[in-house]
mmCIF file of C-alpha atoms and ligand atoms in Angstrom:
data_model
loop_
_atom_site.group_PDB
_atom_site.id
_atom_site.type_symbol
_atom_site.label_atom_id
_atom_site.label_comp_id
_atom_site.label_asym_id
_atom_site.label_seq_id
_atom_site.Cartn_x
_atom_site.Cartn_y
_atom_site.Cartn_z
ATOM 1 C CA UNK A 1 0.304 -0.349 -0.005
ATOM 2 C CA UNK A 2 1.410 3.716 -0.750
ATOM 3 C CA UNK A 3 -1.087 5.634 1.507
ATOM 4 C CA UNK A 4 0.651 6.698 4.554
ATOM 5 C CA UNK A 5 -1.407 6.676 8.066
ATOM 6 C CA UNK A 6 -1.129 9.294 10.186
ATOM 7 C CA UNK A 7 -3.385 7.104 12.601
ATOM 8 C CA UNK A 8 -6.853 7.361 14.478
ATOM 9 C CA UNK A 9 -4.194 8.454 18.308
ATOM 10 C CA UNK A 10 -8.038 10.057 19.230
ATOM 11 C CA UNK A 11 -9.149 7.069 18.568
ATOM 12 C CA UNK A 12 -12.766 8.332 16.672
ATOM 13 C CA UNK A 13 -15.424 6.445 15.396
ATOM 14 C CA UNK A 14 -15.705 6.291 11.990
ATOM 15 C CA UNK A 15 -18.225 8.363 9.709
ATOM 16 C CA UNK A 16 -20.347 6.564 6.812
ATOM 17 C CA UNK A 17 -20.313 8.344 3.335
ATOM 18 C CA UNK A 18 -23.217 7.899 1.644
ATOM 19 C CA UNK A 19 -24.301 9.348 -1.397
ATOM 20 C CA UNK A 20 -26.655 8.766 -4.442
ATOM 21 C CA UNK A 21 -28.896 10.740 -7.162
ATOM 22 C CA UNK A 22 -31.458 9.024 -4.088
ATOM 23 C CA UNK A 23 -34.587 9.901 -6.136
ATOM 24 C CA UNK A 24 -36.234 8.809 -4.554
ATOM 25 C CA UNK A 25 -34.860 7.545 -0.895
ATOM 26 C CA UNK A 26 -36.443 4.448 -0.402
ATOM 27 C CA UNK A 27 -35.810 1.742 2.274
ATOM 28 C CA UNK A 28 -32.899 -0.212 0.820
ATOM 29 C CA UNK A 29 -30.882 3.176 1.458
ATOM 30 C CA UNK A 30 -32.038 3.507 4.778
ATOM 31 C CA UNK A 31 -31.566 -0.173 5.923
ATOM 32 C CA UNK A 32 -28.619 -0.020 4.805
ATOM 33 C CA UNK A 33 -27.539 3.100 6.150
ATOM 34 C CA UNK A 34 -29.009 1.714 9.486
ATOM 35 C CA UNK A 35 -27.722 -1.133 9.571
ATOM 36 C CA UNK A 36 -23.541 -0.477 8.290
ATOM 37 C CA UNK A 37 -23.734 2.220 11.172
ATOM 38 C CA UNK A 38 -24.397 -0.690 13.329
ATOM 39 C CA UNK A 39 -22.363 -3.128 12.004
ATOM 40 C CA UNK A 40 -19.560 -0.816 11.246
ATOM 41 C CA UNK A 41 -19.829 1.274 14.731
ATOM 42 C CA UNK A 42 -20.102 4.137 12.911
ATOM 43 C CA UNK A 43 -20.717 7.850 14.352
ATOM 44 C CA UNK A 44 -22.800 9.086 11.527
ATOM 45 C CA UNK A 45 -24.456 8.257 8.860
ATOM 46 C CA UNK A 46 -24.250 11.496 6.281
ATOM 47 C CA UNK A 47 -26.162 11.093 3.551
ATOM 48 C CA UNK A 48 -24.723 13.340 0.404
ATOM 49 C CA UNK A 49 -27.610 13.258 -2.111
ATOM 50 C CA UNK A 50 -26.091 14.463 -5.253
ATOM 51 C CA UNK A 51 -26.439 17.673 -7.348
ATOM 52 C CA UNK A 52 -28.308 17.990 -10.940
ATOM 53 C CA UNK A 53 -26.028 19.213 -13.639
ATOM 54 C CA UNK A 54 -27.570 22.710 -15.627
ATOM 55 C CA UNK A 55 -28.078 21.224 -18.846
ATOM 56 C CA UNK A 56 -29.181 17.379 -18.082
ATOM 57 C CA UNK A 57 -28.470 14.808 -20.071
ATOM 58 C CA UNK A 58 -31.405 12.913 -19.234
ATOM 59 C CA UNK A 59 -34.400 14.173 -16.639
ATOM 60 C CA UNK A 60 -33.337 14.068 -12.968
ATOM 61 C CA UNK A 61 -35.702 15.513 -10.361
ATOM 62 C CA UNK A 62 -34.568 18.471 -9.507
ATOM 63 C CA UNK A 63 -31.801 18.361 -6.753
ATOM 64 C CA UNK A 64 -33.659 20.284 -3.898
ATOM 65 C CA UNK A 65 -37.305 18.319 -4.132
ATOM 66 C CA UNK A 66 -34.487 14.933 -4.031
ATOM 67 C CA UNK A 67 -32.808 16.649 -0.452
ATOM 68 C CA UNK A 68 -36.082 17.589 0.800
ATOM 69 C CA UNK A 69 -37.434 13.479 0.494
ATOM 70 C CA UNK A 70 -33.984 12.539 2.165
ATOM 71 C CA UNK A 71 -34.626 15.348 4.794
ATOM 72 C CA UNK A 72 -37.722 14.015 5.915
ATOM 73 C CA UNK A 73 -36.596 10.381 6.516
ATOM 74 C CA UNK A 74 -33.584 10.526 7.717
ATOM 75 C CA UNK A 75 -35.506 12.932 10.313
ATOM 76 C CA UNK A 76 -36.043 11.054 13.001
ATOM 77 C CA UNK A 77 -33.296 9.617 13.206
ATOM 78 C CA UNK A 78 -30.166 10.271 15.318
ATOM 79 C CA UNK A 79 -27.277 8.832 14.177
ATOM 80 C CA UNK A 80 -27.895 10.228 11.080
ATOM 81 C CA UNK A 81 -27.276 13.617 8.805
ATOM 82 C CA UNK A 82 -27.904 15.135 5.408
ATOM 83 C CA UNK A 83 -25.138 16.806 4.548
ATOM 84 C CA UNK A 84 -26.482 19.495 1.755
ATOM 85 C CA UNK A 85 -21.976 19.989 -0.360
ATOM 86 C CA UNK A 86 -23.381 18.357 -3.725
ATOM 87 C CA UNK A 87 -26.551 19.846 -3.801
ATOM 88 C CA UNK A 88 -24.997 23.039 -3.412
ATOM 89 C CA UNK A 89 -23.281 22.911 -6.908
ATOM 90 C CA UNK A 90 -24.354 23.913 -10.504
ATOM 91 C CA UNK A 91 -21.949 20.730 -11.777
ATOM 92 C CA UNK A 92 -22.018 17.388 -11.160
ATOM 93 C CA UNK A 93 -19.554 16.212 -8.495
ATOM 94 C CA UNK A 94 -16.728 13.781 -8.259
ATOM 95 C CA UNK A 95 -16.975 11.303 -5.103
ATOM 96 C CA UNK A 96 -12.802 11.889 -4.739
ATOM 97 C CA UNK A 97 -13.605 15.994 -4.524
ATOM 98 C CA UNK A 98 -16.088 15.193 -2.136
ATOM 99 C CA UNK A 99 -14.390 13.189 -0.073
ATOM 100 C CA UNK A 100 -11.609 15.825 -0.349
ATOM 101 C CA UNK A 101 -13.719 18.482 0.971
ATOM 102 C CA UNK A 102 -15.078 16.539 4.204
ATOM 103 C CA UNK A 103 -11.125 15.141 4.407
ATOM 104 C CA UNK A 104 -10.007 18.402 4.696
ATOM 105 C CA UNK A 105 -13.026 19.695 7.399
ATOM 106 C CA UNK A 106 -12.701 16.809 9.725
ATOM 107 C CA UNK A 107 -9.435 16.358 10.034
ATOM 108 C CA UNK A 108 -6.380 14.417 8.517
ATOM 109 C CA UNK A 109 -7.046 11.441 11.533
ATOM 110 C CA UNK A 110 -10.899 10.817 11.607
ATOM 111 C CA UNK A 111 -12.006 7.889 10.133
ATOM 112 C CA UNK A 112 -14.074 7.657 6.569
ATOM 113 C CA UNK A 113 -15.987 4.539 5.476
ATOM 114 C CA UNK A 114 -17.532 5.485 1.654
ATOM 115 C CA UNK A 115 -20.529 2.900 1.741
ATOM 116 C CA UNK A 116 -21.370 1.908 -1.512
ATOM 117 C CA UNK A 117 -24.562 -0.498 -2.855
ATOM 118 C CA UNK A 118 -22.129 -3.951 -4.547
ATOM 119 C CA UNK A 119 -23.687 -1.910 -8.236
ATOM 120 C CA UNK A 120 -21.587 1.641 -7.180
ATOM 121 C CA UNK A 121 -18.597 -0.621 -6.747
ATOM 122 C CA UNK A 122 -19.393 -2.567 -9.772
ATOM 123 C CA UNK A 123 -18.708 0.274 -11.230
ATOM 124 C CA UNK A 124 -16.128 1.641 -9.261
ATOM 125 C CA UNK A 125 -12.813 1.322 -11.584
ATOM 126 C CA UNK A 126 -14.822 4.180 -13.977
ATOM 127 C CA UNK A 127 -15.248 6.723 -11.288
ATOM 128 C CA UNK A 128 -12.991 10.030 -12.048
ATOM 129 C CA UNK A 129 -9.379 9.507 -10.181
ATOM 130 C CA UNK A 130 -10.552 6.206 -8.299
ATOM 131 C CA UNK A 131 -7.777 4.725 -7.380
ATOM 132 C CA UNK A 132 -7.051 7.893 -5.129
ATOM 133 C CA UNK A 133 -10.126 7.132 -3.300
ATOM 134 C CA UNK A 134 -8.583 4.653 -1.205
ATOM 135 C CA UNK A 135 -6.552 7.255 0.614
ATOM 136 C CA UNK A 136 -9.477 9.628 1.598
ATOM 137 C CA UNK A 137 -11.347 6.749 3.052
ATOM 138 C CA UNK A 138 -12.566 3.099 3.976
ATOM 139 C CA UNK A 139 -14.913 1.757 1.243
ATOM 140 C CA UNK A 140 -17.645 -0.888 2.457
ATOM 141 C CA UNK A 141 -20.202 -2.658 0.146
ATOM 142 C CA UNK A 142 -22.793 -3.721 0.482
ATOM 143 C CA UNK A 143 -24.728 -6.276 -0.777
ATOM 144 C CA UNK A 144 -27.832 -5.720 -2.524
ATOM 145 C CA UNK A 145 -30.376 -8.393 -4.073
ATOM 146 C CA UNK A 146 -29.762 -8.805 -8.223
ATOM 147 C CA UNK A 147 -26.158 -8.649 -7.968
ATOM 148 C CA UNK A 148 -24.598 -11.546 -6.399
ATOM 149 C CA UNK A 149 -21.236 -11.712 -4.996
ATOM 150 C CA UNK A 150 -19.914 -13.975 -7.755
ATOM 151 C CA UNK A 151 -19.809 -10.778 -9.639
ATOM 152 C CA UNK A 152 -18.033 -8.486 -8.057
ATOM 153 C CA UNK A 153 -15.472 -10.469 -6.342
ATOM 154 C CA UNK A 154 -14.236 -10.368 -9.907
ATOM 155 C CA UNK A 155 -14.370 -6.397 -10.067
ATOM 156 C CA UNK A 156 -12.156 -6.387 -6.581
ATOM 157 C CA UNK A 157 -10.037 -8.515 -7.648
ATOM 158 C CA UNK A 158 -9.850 -6.332 -10.417
ATOM 159 C CA UNK A 159 -9.605 -2.951 -8.459
ATOM 160 C CA UNK A 160 -7.357 -4.143 -5.311
ATOM 161 C CA UNK A 161 -4.615 -6.756 -7.081
ATOM 162 C CA UNK A 162 -1.988 -7.128 -5.550
ATOM 163 C CA UNK A 163 -3.813 -5.082 -2.508
ATOM 164 C CA UNK A 164 -6.482 -7.711 -1.973
ATOM 165 C CA UNK A 165 -4.354 -8.763 1.341
ATOM 166 C CA UNK A 166 -3.539 -5.609 2.773
ATOM 167 C CA UNK A 167 -6.618 -4.112 2.602
ATOM 168 C CA UNK A 168 -9.807 -6.303 3.035
ATOM 169 C CA UNK A 169 -10.428 -5.858 6.379
ATOM 170 C CA UNK A 170 -12.517 -6.974 9.717
ATOM 171 C CA UNK A 171 -15.813 -3.626 10.787
ATOM 172 C CA UNK A 172 -13.387 -4.229 13.863
ATOM 173 C CA UNK A 173 -10.495 -2.542 11.379
ATOM 174 C CA UNK A 174 -12.043 0.375 10.417
ATOM 175 C CA UNK A 175 -11.022 3.055 13.439
ATOM 176 C CA UNK A 176 -7.363 1.842 13.646
ATOM 177 C CA UNK A 177 -6.312 4.349 10.178
ATOM 178 C CA UNK A 178 -8.431 6.886 8.350
ATOM 179 C CA UNK A 179 -8.436 5.279 4.843
ATOM 180 C CA UNK A 180 -7.940 2.550 3.132
ATOM 181 C CA UNK A 181 -9.806 -0.732 4.436
ATOM 182 C CA UNK A 182 -12.282 -2.345 2.502
ATOM 183 C CA UNK A 183 -15.207 -3.886 3.758
ATOM 184 C CA UNK A 184 -18.374 -6.295 3.086
ATOM 185 C CA UNK A 185 -21.428 -6.784 3.879
ATOM 186 C CA UNK A 186 -24.624 -8.548 3.943
ATOM 187 C CA UNK A 187 -27.049 -6.672 4.496
ATOM 188 C CA UNK A 188 -30.871 -7.600 4.704
ATOM 189 C CA UNK A 189 -32.042 -7.797 1.055
ATOM 190 C CA UNK A 190 -34.467 -5.679 -0.370
ATOM 191 C CA UNK A 191 -35.328 -5.367 -4.353
ATOM 192 C CA UNK A 192 -36.171 -2.082 -3.610
ATOM 193 C CA UNK A 193 -35.283 1.078 -6.602
ATOM 194 C CA UNK A 194 -35.555 4.278 -7.245
ATOM 195 C CA UNK A 195 -35.892 3.511 -10.682
ATOM 196 C CA UNK A 196 -39.130 1.093 -9.693
ATOM 197 C CA UNK A 197 -40.342 3.363 -7.634
ATOM 198 C CA UNK A 198 -40.413 6.095 -11.039
ATOM 199 C CA UNK A 199 -41.694 3.984 -12.439
ATOM 200 C CA UNK A 200 -44.748 2.799 -10.606
ATOM 201 C CA UNK A 201 -45.760 5.803 -9.696
ATOM 202 C CA UNK A 202 -45.606 7.336 -13.666
ATOM 203 C CA UNK A 203 -47.849 4.023 -14.540
ATOM 204 C CA UNK A 204 -50.263 5.793 -12.071
ATOM 205 C CA UNK A 205 -49.502 2.729 -9.117
ATOM 206 C CA UNK A 206 -48.720 3.664 -5.405
ATOM 207 C CA UNK A 207 -45.153 2.471 -4.139
ATOM 208 C CA UNK A 208 -46.337 3.175 -1.021
ATOM 209 C CA UNK A 209 -44.685 -0.028 1.794
ATOM 210 C CA UNK A 210 -41.328 1.012 -0.047
ATOM 211 C CA UNK A 211 -40.169 4.189 0.866
ATOM 212 C CA UNK A 212 -41.747 6.269 3.373
ATOM 213 C CA UNK A 213 -45.706 7.406 3.917
ATOM 214 C CA UNK A 214 -43.680 10.528 4.284
ATOM 215 C CA UNK A 215 -41.483 10.346 1.431
ATOM 216 C CA UNK A 216 -43.746 9.586 -0.258
ATOM 217 C CA UNK A 217 -46.700 12.791 1.000
ATOM 218 C CA UNK A 218 -44.412 14.712 -0.486
ATOM 219 C CA UNK A 219 -43.610 13.441 -3.572
ATOM 220 C CA UNK A 220 -47.904 13.601 -4.143
ATOM 221 C CA UNK A 221 -48.119 17.034 -2.930
ATOM 222 C CA UNK A 222 -45.303 18.406 -4.857
ATOM 223 C CA UNK A 223 -46.481 15.968 -7.979
ATOM 224 C CA UNK A 224 -42.999 14.676 -8.768
ATOM 225 C CA UNK A 225 -42.811 11.184 -10.792
ATOM 226 C CA UNK A 226 -46.255 12.180 -12.322
ATOM 227 C CA UNK A 227 -46.383 9.788 -15.736
ATOM 228 C CA UNK A 228 -45.071 11.859 -19.137
ATOM 229 C CA UNK A 229 -47.456 13.548 -21.647
ATOM 230 C CA UNK A 230 -48.014 11.155 -24.452
HETATM 231 P P1 ATP B 1 -32.006 4.300 -9.286
HETATM 232 O O1 ATP B 1 -32.616 3.448 -9.501
HETATM 233 O O2 ATP B 1 -32.596 6.161 -9.612
HETATM 234 O O3 ATP B 1 -30.094 4.079 -9.755
HETATM 235 P P2 ATP B 1 -30.949 3.528 -6.521
HETATM 236 O O4 ATP B 1 -31.902 2.141 -6.264
HETATM 237 O O5 ATP B 1 -29.441 2.368 -7.156
HETATM 238 O O6 ATP B 1 -32.101 4.582 -7.891
HETATM 239 P P3 ATP B 1 -29.114 5.295 -5.779
HETATM 240 O O7 ATP B 1 -29.000 6.774 -5.545
HETATM 241 O O8 ATP B 1 -28.780 5.033 -7.387
HETATM 242 O O9 ATP B 1 -30.186 4.261 -5.849
HETATM 243 O O10 ATP B 1 -28.168 3.978 -4.726
HETATM 244 C C1 ATP B 1 -27.736 5.370 -4.114
HETATM 245 C C2 ATP B 1 -27.136 4.040 -2.586
HETATM 246 O O11 ATP B 1 -27.774 3.159 -2.978
HETATM 247 C C3 ATP B 1 -25.778 2.938 -3.513
HETATM 248 O O12 ATP B 1 -24.666 2.485 -3.791
HETATM 249 C C4 ATP B 1 -26.817 2.055 -4.410
HETATM 250 O O13 ATP B 1 -25.825 0.453 -4.351
HETATM 251 C C5 ATP B 1 -27.323 1.519 -2.695
HETATM 252 N N1 ATP B 1 -28.606 1.280 -2.722
HETATM 253 C C6 ATP B 1 -29.743 1.697 -3.101
HETATM 254 N N2 ATP B 1 -31.003 0.962 -3.209
HETATM 255 C C7 ATP B 1 -30.463 -0.203 -2.069
HETATM 256 C C8 ATP B 1 -30.789 -1.846 -2.533
HETATM 257 N N3 ATP B 1 -32.113 -1.901 -2.188
HETATM 258 N N4 ATP B 1 -29.568 -2.441 -1.121
HETATM 259 C C9 ATP B 1 -28.507 -2.107 -1.278
HETATM 260 N N5 ATP B 1 -28.306 -0.660 -1.982
HETATM 261 C C10 ATP B 1 -29.264 -0.079 -2.727
HETATM 262 MG MG1 MG B 2 -28.321 3.290 -8.809
#
């Protein structure tokens, strides 16, 4: 490993960093955050909704609506924090830039843990400056239905290559250094996606029980995900 660690002299608990479009946030996201917080002894989980680029290549719900829904969903959990830094940008932010800004704000010795569903991890090696991620945060991969371990184990070998032995870790290792380790966790398998929820609403059907009622109320009040005009 080439990372230089400063250790964790203040014995800080890791902070979970959970980015996504959250279009809309659903119980798959919330269980991931809850179960990873518990299993990895995270101090808190920071939900970071992605911004909306001014010239959109595909329709996407306005960042302020997606942020509002994350705020509603996270409101009653003291271990959930909503972080607006990407929403405030007039462009999409690279994860590496978001982690750099968190690192500057939270200090060199604070363990950070990037939370990813298995599908997100599969695309990691196409991310901007992805090799730098390990110098900035640990990575924790949560299982996701539809993405069996057999598929992402290959991605793991491709990404880690000869570093696999040194980077693969257990949850209790995450507070021994601020960044650079990788853990995988099974979580309750919930085959829920925001795509399916959007499609359900656009088809005029009800997606209740897949997401919090208060989020669904917000969607209905603001008339989000209406059927496309013909
Ligand atoms: P979309 O269908 O629009 O891509 P999504 O449901 O995949 O939405 P995202 O906002 O793309 O939600 O995902 C944010 C993060 O949450 C990603 O790391 C993704 O892997 C993870 N995630 C989303 N849903 C689940 C789920 N049901 N189980 C495990 N991880 C999930
Ligand atoms: Mg997704």
